[in-house]
Amino acid sequence: MTLTEDKILELLKEVKDPEIPVISLVDLGVITGIEINEDHVTVNMTPTFIGCPAMDYMKQDVVDVLNKNGIENHTVNLNLKTTWSSDLISDEGKRALKKFGLAPPPVHNNVIEDLDIIEHAECPNCDSTNTTLKSPFGPTLCRSLHHCNNCGEAFESFKPI
């Protein structure tokens, strides 16, 4: 098999976020770089949050997928020098979040001028923007809790970061 960045990314789409198992690390934007030097592959990962408890699991899953596909000469790095942004989530990833029942974060082009951006979430159930922030603290650091005033459903939103 000829190793290309696209081929490695396609293989890594198999690796899902353990907290949101419908989205791949590629579509979540956690895989932030692939380097190929002859037969050696380096995968760079950036956590959504420093100290994310799932990073060790995700890193091992990346190693397992590479090994399973015959790519045994590899390095998987956790990049803590660059911050992850929710703008890195692909369109496919945003659709997966919504289908899972999580409101995808709005695009903010790495500029958050006001924390009100957390308050305005689109309901993943009925697409209404008539929603209320119940708590900026969800079950994980990257989520907040909301209520839809139209359909009456509670939902979580992936925070813009």
Tab-separated table of C-alpha atoms in Angstrom, residues 12 25 29-36 40-47 55-56 58-60 62-63 66 74-82:
chain	number	residue	atom	x	y	z
A	12	LEU	CA	-8.299	7.057	10.979
A	25	LEU	CA	-11.308	12.038	15.481
A	29	GLY	CA	-10.552	17.980	14.152
A	30	VAL	CA	-8.423	16.205	16.773
A	31	ILE	CA	-6.151	14.736	14.076
A	32	THR	CA	-4.229	17.896	13.250
A	33	GLY	CA	-1.440	16.588	11.074
A	34	ILE	CA	-0.074	13.610	9.180
A	35	GLU	CA	3.576	13.400	8.158
A	36	ILE	CA	4.947	10.631	5.968
A	40	HIS	CA	7.330	6.167	8.746
A	41	VAL	CA	4.020	7.835	9.606
A	42	THR	CA	3.639	10.530	12.247
A	43	VAL	CA	0.134	11.398	13.423
A	44	ASN	CA	-0.339	14.620	15.380
A	45	MET	CA	-3.318	14.958	17.695
A	46	THR	CA	-4.545	18.058	19.514
A	47	PRO	CA	-6.942	17.497	22.444
A	55	MET	CA	-6.816	11.417	25.057
A	56	ASP	CA	-4.901	8.316	26.157
A	58	MET	CA	-7.890	8.015	21.593
A	59	LYS	CA	-4.126	7.827	21.116
A	60	GLN	CA	-4.181	4.057	21.699
A	62	VAL	CA	-5.025	5.533	16.600
A	63	VAL	CA	-2.050	3.224	17.265
A	66	LEU	CA	-2.401	1.962	12.217
A	74	HIS	CA	4.654	5.150	13.297
A	75	THR	CA	4.668	7.818	15.972
A	76	VAL	CA	1.547	9.363	17.501
A	77	ASN	CA	2.137	12.752	19.118
A	78	LEU	CA	-0.123	14.730	21.433
A	79	ASN	CA	0.279	18.372	20.502
A	80	LEU	CA	-0.205	20.607	23.529
A	81	LYS	CA	1.432	23.684	21.987
A	82	THR	CA	-1.418	24.477	19.619
